[in-house]
């Protein structure tokens, strides 16, 4: 129905978010530190570190690995609740997108090898307190030894010195994509 004099246009509008790249919060998709308790019976997962059994200073729960695209912008949304630090005021919860690279000294270079950690979120140790946090970042493979494979990790710092727990209610990592509009205006 176009005719001479009509105007075609294409505009890049706003950014839109794609699907969640993180796996569903179920036991099959998430790994926890030895002796850390993970309860999936409620919303998300409740993780607990008992100082009498957890020997790791930084007990973690982490997702399966997934790939990111170099130069793409991503948004990470985290919702936590029921944070109990056991009266410990010097340690809090921290979260990372951690790079997974094959260590050259390992044979046959298993994909689960870690060296080094990649932390593209604000600051060296991005932190999450009670509630919701949102981070945006551009993935840079050069900071991850040119590997595109990463995982999400939530850490209960100081786990070997005090009992503590937190519920990871929800977490999503989504790619920003430009929203665009194609249309035309008719000559009156």
mmCIF file with all atom_site columns, C-alpha atoms in Angstrom:
data_model
loop_
_atom_site.group_PDB
_atom_site.id
_atom_site.type_symbol
_atom_site.label_atom_id
_atom_site.label_alt_id
_atom_site.label_comp_id
_atom_site.label_asym_id
_atom_site.label_entity_id
_atom_site.label_seq_id
_atom_site.pdbx_PDB_ins_code
_atom_site.Cartn_x
_atom_site.Cartn_y
_atom_site.Cartn_z
_atom_site.occupancy
_atom_site.B_iso_or_equiv
_atom_site.pdbx_formal_charge
_atom_site.auth_seq_id
_atom_site.auth_comp_id
_atom_site.auth_asym_id
_atom_site.auth_atom_id
_atom_site.pdbx_PDB_model_num
ATOM 1   C CA . UNK A 1 1   ? 0.000  0.000   0.000  1.00 0.00 ? 1   UNK A CA 1
ATOM 2   C CA . UNK A 1 2   ? 3.040  2.280   -0.337 1.00 0.00 ? 2   UNK A CA 1
ATOM 3   C CA . UNK A 1 3   ? 2.912  5.070   -2.886 1.00 0.00 ? 3   UNK A CA 1
ATOM 4   C CA . UNK A 1 4   ? 5.238  7.785   -4.154 1.00 0.00 ? 4   UNK A CA 1
ATOM 5   C CA . UNK A 1 5   ? 5.747  10.390  -1.448 1.00 0.00 ? 5   UNK A CA 1
ATOM 6   C CA . UNK A 1 6   ? 5.373  7.998   1.500  1.00 0.00 ? 6   UNK A CA 1
ATOM 7   C CA . UNK A 1 7   ? 8.277  8.052   3.963  1.00 0.00 ? 7   UNK A CA 1
ATOM 8   C CA . UNK A 1 8   ? 9.933  4.873   5.210  1.00 0.00 ? 8   UNK A CA 1
ATOM 9   C CA . UNK A 1 9   ? 11.826 4.977   8.501  1.00 0.00 ? 9   UNK A CA 1
ATOM 10  C CA . UNK A 1 10  ? 13.860 2.737   10.759 1.00 0.00 ? 10  UNK A CA 1
ATOM 11  C CA . UNK A 1 11  ? 14.621 3.803   14.319 1.00 0.00 ? 11  UNK A CA 1
ATOM 12  C CA . UNK A 1 12  ? 16.605 2.224   17.090 1.00 0.00 ? 12  UNK A CA 1
ATOM 13  C CA . UNK A 1 13  ? 14.388 2.849   20.072 1.00 0.00 ? 13  UNK A CA 1
ATOM 14  C CA . UNK A 1 14  ? 15.436 1.576   23.473 1.00 0.00 ? 14  UNK A CA 1
ATOM 15  C CA . UNK A 1 15  ? 17.295 -1.430  24.823 1.00 0.00 ? 15  UNK A CA 1
ATOM 16  C CA . UNK A 1 16  ? 15.344 -4.570  25.580 1.00 0.00 ? 16  UNK A CA 1
ATOM 17  C CA . UNK A 1 17  ? 16.384 -7.562  27.663 1.00 0.00 ? 17  UNK A CA 1
ATOM 18  C CA . UNK A 1 18  ? 16.601 -11.076 26.278 1.00 0.00 ? 18  UNK A CA 1
ATOM 19  C CA . UNK A 1 19  ? 15.854 -14.373 28.012 1.00 0.00 ? 19  UNK A CA 1
ATOM 20  C CA . UNK A 1 20  ? 17.496 -15.411 31.275 1.00 0.00 ? 20  UNK A CA 1
ATOM 21  C CA . UNK A 1 21  ? 20.840 -17.098 30.617 1.00 0.00 ? 21  UNK A CA 1
ATOM 22  C CA . UNK A 1 22  ? 21.063 -18.556 34.125 1.00 0.00 ? 22  UNK A CA 1
ATOM 23  C CA . UNK A 1 23  ? 19.648 -22.003 34.832 1.00 0.00 ? 23  UNK A CA 1
ATOM 24  C CA . UNK A 1 24  ? 16.518 -22.498 36.913 1.00 0.00 ? 24  UNK A CA 1
ATOM 25  C CA . UNK A 1 25  ? 17.119 -22.448 40.682 1.00 0.00 ? 25  UNK A CA 1
ATOM 26  C CA . UNK A 1 26  ? 16.882 -26.201 41.216 1.00 0.00 ? 26  UNK A CA 1
ATOM 27  C CA . UNK A 1 27  ? 19.425 -28.595 42.689 1.00 0.00 ? 27  UNK A CA 1
ATOM 28  C CA . UNK A 1 28  ? 20.334 -30.132 39.315 1.00 0.00 ? 28  UNK A CA 1
ATOM 29  C CA . UNK A 1 29  ? 21.573 -26.766 37.978 1.00 0.00 ? 29  UNK A CA 1
ATOM 30  C CA . UNK A 1 30  ? 23.477 -25.419 40.982 1.00 0.00 ? 30  UNK A CA 1
ATOM 31  C CA . UNK A 1 31  ? 26.560 -26.623 42.884 1.00 0.00 ? 31  UNK A CA 1
ATOM 32  C CA . UNK A 1 32  ? 27.412 -25.784 46.490 1.00 0.00 ? 32  UNK A CA 1
ATOM 33  C CA . UNK A 1 33  ? 30.540 -25.866 48.595 1.00 0.00 ? 33  UNK A CA 1
ATOM 34  C CA . UNK A 1 34  ? 31.192 -28.983 50.670 1.00 0.00 ? 34  UNK A CA 1
ATOM 35  C CA . UNK A 1 35  ? 29.211 -28.939 53.931 1.00 0.00 ? 35  UNK A CA 1
ATOM 36  C CA . UNK A 1 36  ? 27.081 -25.987 52.823 1.00 0.00 ? 36  UNK A CA 1
ATOM 37  C CA . UNK A 1 37  ? 23.364 -26.755 53.179 1.00 0.00 ? 37  UNK A CA 1
ATOM 38  C CA . UNK A 1 38  ? 21.039 -25.891 50.272 1.00 0.00 ? 38  UNK A CA 1
ATOM 39  C CA . UNK A 1 39  ? 17.251 -26.116 50.670 1.00 0.00 ? 39  UNK A CA 1
ATOM 40  C CA . UNK A 1 40  ? 15.197 -25.770 47.473 1.00 0.00 ? 40  UNK A CA 1
ATOM 41  C CA . UNK A 1 41  ? 11.803 -26.390 49.087 1.00 0.00 ? 41  UNK A CA 1
ATOM 42  C CA . UNK A 1 42  ? 10.822 -22.693 49.256 1.00 0.00 ? 42  UNK A CA 1
ATOM 43  C CA . UNK A 1 43  ? 11.208 -19.816 46.846 1.00 0.00 ? 43  UNK A CA 1
ATOM 44  C CA . UNK A 1 44  ? 14.612 -20.109 45.163 1.00 0.00 ? 44  UNK A CA 1
ATOM 45  C CA . UNK A 1 45  ? 17.234 -21.689 47.421 1.00 0.00 ? 45  UNK A CA 1
ATOM 46  C CA . UNK A 1 46  ? 18.107 -21.158 51.089 1.00 0.00 ? 46  UNK A CA 1
ATOM 47  C CA . UNK A 1 47  ? 21.829 -21.721 51.671 1.00 0.00 ? 47  UNK A CA 1
ATOM 48  C CA . UNK A 1 48  ? 23.317 -22.102 55.150 1.00 0.00 ? 48  UNK A CA 1
ATOM 49  C CA . UNK A 1 49  ? 26.855 -22.264 56.462 1.00 0.00 ? 49  UNK A CA 1
ATOM 50  C CA . UNK A 1 50  ? 27.293 -23.820 59.906 1.00 0.00 ? 50  UNK A CA 1
ATOM 51  C CA . UNK A 1 51  ? 30.629 -22.777 61.402 1.00 0.00 ? 51  UNK A CA 1
ATOM 52  C CA . UNK A 1 52  ? 30.973 -26.160 63.090 1.00 0.00 ? 52  UNK A CA 1
ATOM 53  C CA . UNK A 1 53  ? 30.967 -28.047 59.769 1.00 0.00 ? 53  UNK A CA 1
ATOM 54  C CA . UNK A 1 54  ? 31.928 -25.565 57.030 1.00 0.00 ? 54  UNK A CA 1
ATOM 55  C CA . UNK A 1 55  ? 35.683 -25.311 56.752 1.00 0.00 ? 55  UNK A CA 1
ATOM 56  C CA . UNK A 1 56  ? 35.784 -23.059 53.695 1.00 0.00 ? 56  UNK A CA 1
ATOM 57  C CA . UNK A 1 57  ? 36.167 -19.368 54.484 1.00 0.00 ? 57  UNK A CA 1
ATOM 58  C CA . UNK A 1 58  ? 34.008 -18.497 51.482 1.00 0.00 ? 58  UNK A CA 1
ATOM 59  C CA . UNK A 1 59  ? 31.291 -21.140 51.015 1.00 0.00 ? 59  UNK A CA 1
ATOM 60  C CA . UNK A 1 60  ? 29.473 -20.625 47.729 1.00 0.00 ? 60  UNK A CA 1
ATOM 61  C CA . UNK A 1 61  ? 26.536 -21.707 45.640 1.00 0.00 ? 61  UNK A CA 1
ATOM 62  C CA . UNK A 1 62  ? 27.161 -21.477 41.912 1.00 0.00 ? 62  UNK A CA 1
ATOM 63  C CA . UNK A 1 63  ? 25.351 -22.068 38.649 1.00 0.00 ? 63  UNK A CA 1
ATOM 64  C CA . UNK A 1 64  ? 26.308 -24.354 35.822 1.00 0.00 ? 64  UNK A CA 1
ATOM 65  C CA . UNK A 1 65  ? 28.563 -22.625 33.302 1.00 0.00 ? 65  UNK A CA 1
ATOM 66  C CA . UNK A 1 66  ? 27.295 -20.743 30.269 1.00 0.00 ? 66  UNK A CA 1
ATOM 67  C CA . UNK A 1 67  ? 28.790 -18.625 27.488 1.00 0.00 ? 67  UNK A CA 1
ATOM 68  C CA . UNK A 1 68  ? 28.756 -14.849 27.024 1.00 0.00 ? 68  UNK A CA 1
ATOM 69  C CA . UNK A 1 69  ? 29.522 -12.816 23.897 1.00 0.00 ? 69  UNK A CA 1
ATOM 70  C CA . UNK A 1 70  ? 32.515 -10.473 23.862 1.00 0.00 ? 70  UNK A CA 1
ATOM 71  C CA . UNK A 1 71  ? 31.485 -6.808  23.714 1.00 0.00 ? 71  UNK A CA 1
ATOM 72  C CA . UNK A 1 72  ? 27.814 -7.462  24.530 1.00 0.00 ? 72  UNK A CA 1
ATOM 73  C CA . UNK A 1 73  ? 26.102 -5.672  27.406 1.00 0.00 ? 73  UNK A CA 1
ATOM 74  C CA . UNK A 1 74  ? 24.377 -7.716  30.109 1.00 0.00 ? 74  UNK A CA 1
ATOM 75  C CA . UNK A 1 75  ? 22.186 -7.032  33.136 1.00 0.00 ? 75  UNK A CA 1
ATOM 76  C CA . UNK A 1 76  ? 22.357 -9.103  36.311 1.00 0.00 ? 76  UNK A CA 1
ATOM 77  C CA . UNK A 1 77  ? 19.382 -8.943  38.719 1.00 0.00 ? 77  UNK A CA 1
ATOM 78  C CA . UNK A 1 78  ? 19.636 -10.580 42.150 1.00 0.00 ? 78  UNK A CA 1
ATOM 79  C CA . UNK A 1 79  ? 16.955 -10.826 44.829 1.00 0.00 ? 79  UNK A CA 1
ATOM 80  C CA . UNK A 1 80  ? 17.857 -12.164 48.263 1.00 0.00 ? 80  UNK A CA 1
ATOM 81  C CA . UNK A 1 81  ? 16.047 -12.381 51.593 1.00 0.00 ? 81  UNK A CA 1
ATOM 82  C CA . UNK A 1 82  ? 16.250 -14.038 55.019 1.00 0.00 ? 82  UNK A CA 1
ATOM 83  C CA . UNK A 1 83  ? 19.851 -12.979 55.485 1.00 0.00 ? 83  UNK A CA 1
ATOM 84  C CA . UNK A 1 84  ? 21.168 -14.109 58.874 1.00 0.00 ? 84  UNK A CA 1
ATOM 85  C CA . UNK A 1 85  ? 24.819 -13.227 59.490 1.00 0.00 ? 85  UNK A CA 1
ATOM 86  C CA . UNK A 1 86  ? 24.881 -14.741 62.969 1.00 0.00 ? 86  UNK A CA 1
ATOM 87  C CA . UNK A 1 87  ? 25.888 -11.403 64.465 1.00 0.00 ? 87  UNK A CA 1
ATOM 88  C CA . UNK A 1 88  ? 29.005 -11.199 62.288 1.00 0.00 ? 88  UNK A CA 1
ATOM 89  C CA . UNK A 1 89  ? 29.368 -7.576  61.212 1.00 0.00 ? 89  UNK A CA 1
ATOM 90  C CA . UNK A 1 90  ? 32.656 -7.981  59.327 1.00 0.00 ? 90  UNK A CA 1
ATOM 91  C CA . UNK A 1 91  ? 31.427 -10.359 56.584 1.00 0.00 ? 91  UNK A CA 1
ATOM 92  C CA . UNK A 1 92  ? 28.596 -9.990  54.124 1.00 0.00 ? 92  UNK A CA 1
ATOM 93  C CA . UNK A 1 93  ? 27.319 -11.661 50.956 1.00 0.00 ? 93  UNK A CA 1
ATOM 94  C CA . UNK A 1 94  ? 29.209 -11.194 47.704 1.00 0.00 ? 94  UNK A CA 1
ATOM 95  C CA . UNK A 1 95  ? 28.272 -12.107 44.141 1.00 0.00 ? 95  UNK A CA 1
ATOM 96  C CA . UNK A 1 96  ? 30.302 -12.609 41.012 1.00 0.00 ? 96  UNK A CA 1
ATOM 97  C CA . UNK A 1 97  ? 30.160 -13.546 37.400 1.00 0.00 ? 97  UNK A CA 1
ATOM 98  C CA . UNK A 1 98  ? 33.207 -15.804 37.441 1.00 0.00 ? 98  UNK A CA 1
ATOM 99  C CA . UNK A 1 99  ? 35.168 -16.721 34.348 1.00 0.00 ? 99  UNK A CA 1
ATOM 100 C CA . UNK A 1 100 ? 35.949 -20.346 33.692 1.00 0.00 ? 100 UNK A CA 1
ATOM 101 C CA . UNK A 1 101 ? 39.089 -21.008 31.690 1.00 0.00 ? 101 UNK A CA 1
ATOM 102 C CA . UNK A 1 102 ? 41.093 -24.122 31.020 1.00 0.00 ? 102 UNK A CA 1
ATOM 103 C CA . UNK A 1 103 ? 44.295 -24.211 33.019 1.00 0.00 ? 103 UNK A CA 1
ATOM 104 C CA . UNK A 1 104 ? 47.247 -24.924 30.727 1.00 0.00 ? 104 UNK A CA 1
ATOM 105 C CA . UNK A 1 105 ? 48.947 -27.055 33.381 1.00 0.00 ? 105 UNK A CA 1
ATOM 106 C CA . UNK A 1 106 ? 46.039 -29.483 33.511 1.00 0.00 ? 106 UNK A CA 1
ATOM 107 C CA . UNK A 1 107 ? 45.743 -32.468 31.211 1.00 0.00 ? 107 UNK A CA 1
ATOM 108 C CA . UNK A 1 108 ? 43.434 -32.927 29.389 1.00 0.00 ? 108 UNK A CA 1
ATOM 109 C CA . UNK A 1 109 ? 42.393 -29.354 30.289 1.00 0.00 ? 109 UNK A CA 1
ATOM 110 C CA . UNK A 1 110 ? 38.980 -30.021 31.826 1.00 0.00 ? 110 UNK A CA 1
ATOM 111 C CA . UNK A 1 111 ? 36.375 -27.311 31.212 1.00 0.00 ? 111 UNK A CA 1
ATOM 112 C CA . UNK A 1 112 ? 35.802 -27.021 34.960 1.00 0.00 ? 112 UNK A CA 1
ATOM 113 C CA . UNK A 1 113 ? 39.287 -25.666 35.575 1.00 0.00 ? 113 UNK A CA 1
ATOM 114 C CA . UNK A 1 114 ? 39.368 -22.175 37.068 1.00 0.00 ? 114 UNK A CA 1
ATOM 115 C CA . UNK A 1 115 ? 42.180 -19.726 36.400 1.00 0.00 ? 115 UNK A CA 1
ATOM 116 C CA . UNK A 1 116 ? 41.705 -16.815 36.808 1.00 0.00 ? 116 UNK A CA 1
ATOM 117 C CA . UNK A 1 117 ? 38.420 -15.434 38.184 1.00 0.00 ? 117 UNK A CA 1
ATOM 118 C CA . UNK A 1 118 ? 36.653 -12.853 36.005 1.00 0.00 ? 118 UNK A CA 1
ATOM 119 C CA . UNK A 1 119 ? 34.687 -10.204 37.892 1.00 0.00 ? 119 UNK A CA 1
ATOM 120 C CA . UNK A 1 120 ? 33.143 -7.656  35.531 1.00 0.00 ? 120 UNK A CA 1
ATOM 121 C CA . UNK A 1 121 ? 30.731 -6.233  38.114 1.00 0.00 ? 121 UNK A CA 1
ATOM 122 C CA . UNK A 1 122 ? 31.448 -2.901  39.853 1.00 0.00 ? 122 UNK A CA 1
ATOM 123 C CA . UNK A 1 123 ? 34.450 -3.131  42.160 1.00 0.00 ? 123 UNK A CA 1
ATOM 124 C CA . UNK A 1 124 ? 36.680 -6.094  42.859 1.00 0.00 ? 124 UNK A CA 1
ATOM 125 C CA . UNK A 1 125 ? 34.212 -7.679  45.256 1.00 0.00 ? 125 UNK A CA 1
ATOM 126 C CA . UNK A 1 126 ? 30.642 -6.700  44.312 1.00 0.00 ? 126 UNK A CA 1
ATOM 127 C CA . UNK A 1 127 ? 28.414 -7.116  47.327 1.00 0.00 ? 127 UNK A CA 1
ATOM 128 C CA . UNK A 1 128 ? 24.756 -7.899  47.868 1.00 0.00 ? 128 UNK A CA 1
ATOM 129 C CA . UNK A 1 129 ? 22.903 -7.098  51.061 1.00 0.00 ? 129 UNK A CA 1
ATOM 130 C CA . UNK A 1 130 ? 19.253 -7.774  51.902 1.00 0.00 ? 130 UNK A CA 1
ATOM 131 C CA . UNK A 1 131 ? 16.936 -7.006  49.011 1.00 0.00 ? 131 UNK A CA 1
ATOM 132 C CA . UNK A 1 132 ? 17.511 -6.552  45.290 1.00 0.00 ? 132 UNK A CA 1
ATOM 133 C CA . UNK A 1 133 ? 20.596 -5.533  43.353 1.00 0.00 ? 133 UNK A CA 1
ATOM 134 C CA . UNK A 1 134 ? 21.020 -4.793  39.642 1.00 0.00 ? 134 UNK A CA 1
ATOM 135 C CA . UNK A 1 135 ? 24.307 -4.589  37.753 1.00 0.00 ? 135 UNK A CA 1
ATOM 136 C CA . UNK A 1 136 ? 24.987 -3.852  34.099 1.00 0.00 ? 136 UNK A CA 1
ATOM 137 C CA . UNK A 1 137 ? 28.302 -4.663  32.429 1.00 0.00 ? 137 UNK A CA 1
ATOM 138 C CA . UNK A 1 138 ? 29.902 -5.211  29.047 1.00 0.00 ? 138 UNK A CA 1
ATOM 139 C CA . UNK A 1 139 ? 31.538 -8.626  28.789 1.00 0.00 ? 139 UNK A CA 1
ATOM 140 C CA . UNK A 1 140 ? 35.247 -8.391  27.963 1.00 0.00 ? 140 UNK A CA 1
ATOM 141 C CA . UNK A 1 141 ? 36.848 -11.711 26.981 1.00 0.00 ? 141 UNK A CA 1
ATOM 142 C CA . UNK A 1 142 ? 40.334 -10.248 27.328 1.00 0.00 ? 142 UNK A CA 1
ATOM 143 C CA . UNK A 1 143 ? 39.712 -10.002 31.090 1.00 0.00 ? 143 UNK A CA 1
ATOM 144 C CA . UNK A 1 144 ? 38.818 -13.696 31.080 1.00 0.00 ? 144 UNK A CA 1
ATOM 145 C CA . UNK A 1 145 ? 41.917 -15.076 29.320 1.00 0.00 ? 145 UNK A CA 1
ATOM 146 C CA . UNK A 1 146 ? 39.878 -14.973 26.101 1.00 0.00 ? 146 UNK A CA 1
ATOM 147 C CA . UNK A 1 147 ? 37.402 -17.556 27.379 1.00 0.00 ? 147 UNK A CA 1
ATOM 148 C CA . UNK A 1 148 ? 33.693 -16.915 26.879 1.00 0.00 ? 148 UNK A CA 1
ATOM 149 C CA . UNK A 1 149 ? 32.582 -19.392 29.555 1.00 0.00 ? 149 UNK A CA 1
ATOM 150 C CA . UNK A 1 150 ? 31.453 -18.046 32.921 1.00 0.00 ? 150 UNK A CA 1
ATOM 151 C CA . UNK A 1 151 ? 29.209 -18.905 35.874 1.00 0.00 ? 151 UNK A CA 1
ATOM 152 C CA . UNK A 1 152 ? 27.277 -16.983 38.527 1.00 0.00 ? 152 UNK A CA 1
ATOM 153 C CA . UNK A 1 153 ? 28.390 -17.414 42.125 1.00 0.00 ? 153 UNK A CA 1
ATOM 154 C CA . UNK A 1 154 ? 26.953 -16.236 45.451 1.00 0.00 ? 154 UNK A CA 1
ATOM 155 C CA . UNK A 1 155 ? 29.350 -16.302 48.384 1.00 0.00 ? 155 UNK A CA 1
ATOM 156 C CA . UNK A 1 156 ? 28.691 -16.282 52.141 1.00 0.00 ? 156 UNK A CA 1
ATOM 157 C CA . UNK A 1 157 ? 31.929 -14.707 53.330 1.00 0.00 ? 157 UNK A CA 1
ATOM 158 C CA . UNK A 1 158 ? 33.439 -15.777 56.622 1.00 0.00 ? 158 UNK A CA 1
ATOM 159 C CA . UNK A 1 159 ? 31.569 -19.083 56.588 1.00 0.00 ? 159 UNK A CA 1
ATOM 160 C CA . UNK A 1 160 ? 34.154 -20.932 58.618 1.00 0.00 ? 160 UNK A CA 1
ATOM 161 C CA . UNK A 1 161 ? 34.001 -18.463 61.505 1.00 0.00 ? 161 UNK A CA 1
ATOM 162 C CA . UNK A 1 162 ? 30.281 -17.930 62.002 1.00 0.00 ? 162 UNK A CA 1
ATOM 163 C CA . UNK A 1 163 ? 27.011 -19.616 61.082 1.00 0.00 ? 163 UNK A CA 1
ATOM 164 C CA . UNK A 1 164 ? 25.049 -17.688 58.472 1.00 0.00 ? 164 UNK A CA 1
ATOM 165 C CA . UNK A 1 165 ? 22.393 -18.158 55.824 1.00 0.00 ? 165 UNK A CA 1
ATOM 166 C CA . UNK A 1 166 ? 20.680 -16.380 52.960 1.00 0.00 ? 166 UNK A CA 1
ATOM 167 C CA . UNK A 1 167 ? 17.885 -17.133 50.511 1.00 0.00 ? 167 UNK A CA 1
ATOM 168 C CA . UNK A 1 168 ? 18.662 -16.535 46.845 1.00 0.00 ? 168 UNK A CA 1
ATOM 169 C CA . UNK A 1 169 ? 15.075 -15.869 45.789 1.00 0.00 ? 169 UNK A CA 1
ATOM 170 C CA . UNK A 1 170 ? 15.752 -15.074 42.176 1.00 0.00 ? 170 UNK A CA 1
ATOM 171 C CA . UNK A 1 171 ? 18.643 -14.305 39.862 1.00 0.00 ? 171 UNK A CA 1
ATOM 172 C CA . UNK A 1 172 ? 18.711 -13.515 36.159 1.00 0.00 ? 172 UNK A CA 1
ATOM 173 C CA . UNK A 1 173 ? 21.400 -12.595 33.678 1.00 0.00 ? 173 UNK A CA 1
ATOM 174 C CA . UNK A 1 174 ? 20.089 -11.216 30.405 1.00 0.00 ? 174 UNK A CA 1
ATOM 175 C CA . UNK A 1 175 ? 21.612 -9.696  27.306 1.00 0.00 ? 175 UNK A CA 1
ATOM 176 C CA . UNK A 1 176 ? 20.673 -6.190  26.236 1.00 0.00 ? 176 UNK A CA 1
ATOM 177 C CA . UNK A 1 177 ? 19.493 -5.953  22.635 1.00 0.00 ? 177 UNK A CA 1
ATOM 178 C CA . UNK A 1 178 ? 18.587 -2.776  20.796 1.00 0.00 ? 178 UNK A CA 1
ATOM 179 C CA . UNK A 1 179 ? 14.885 -2.371  20.223 1.00 0.00 ? 179 UNK A CA 1
ATOM 180 C CA . UNK A 1 180 ? 14.050 -1.144  16.722 1.00 0.00 ? 180 UNK A CA 1
ATOM 181 C CA . UNK A 1 181 ? 11.043 0.135   14.818 1.00 0.00 ? 181 UNK A CA 1
ATOM 182 C CA . UNK A 1 182 ? 10.419 -0.087  11.086 1.00 0.00 ? 182 UNK A CA 1
ATOM 183 C CA . UNK A 1 183 ? 7.488  1.822   9.622  1.00 0.00 ? 183 UNK A CA 1
ATOM 184 C CA . UNK A 1 184 ? 6.260  4.395   7.166  1.00 0.00 ? 184 UNK A CA 1
ATOM 185 C CA . UNK A 1 185 ? 4.175  7.528   7.047  1.00 0.00 ? 185 UNK A CA 1
ATOM 186 C CA . UNK A 1 186 ? 1.717  8.080   4.222  1.00 0.00 ? 186 UNK A CA 1
ATOM 187 C CA . UNK A 1 187 ? 1.725  11.221  2.138  1.00 0.00 ? 187 UNK A CA 1
ATOM 188 C CA . UNK A 1 188 ? -1.485 13.105  2.921  1.00 0.00 ? 188 UNK A CA 1
#
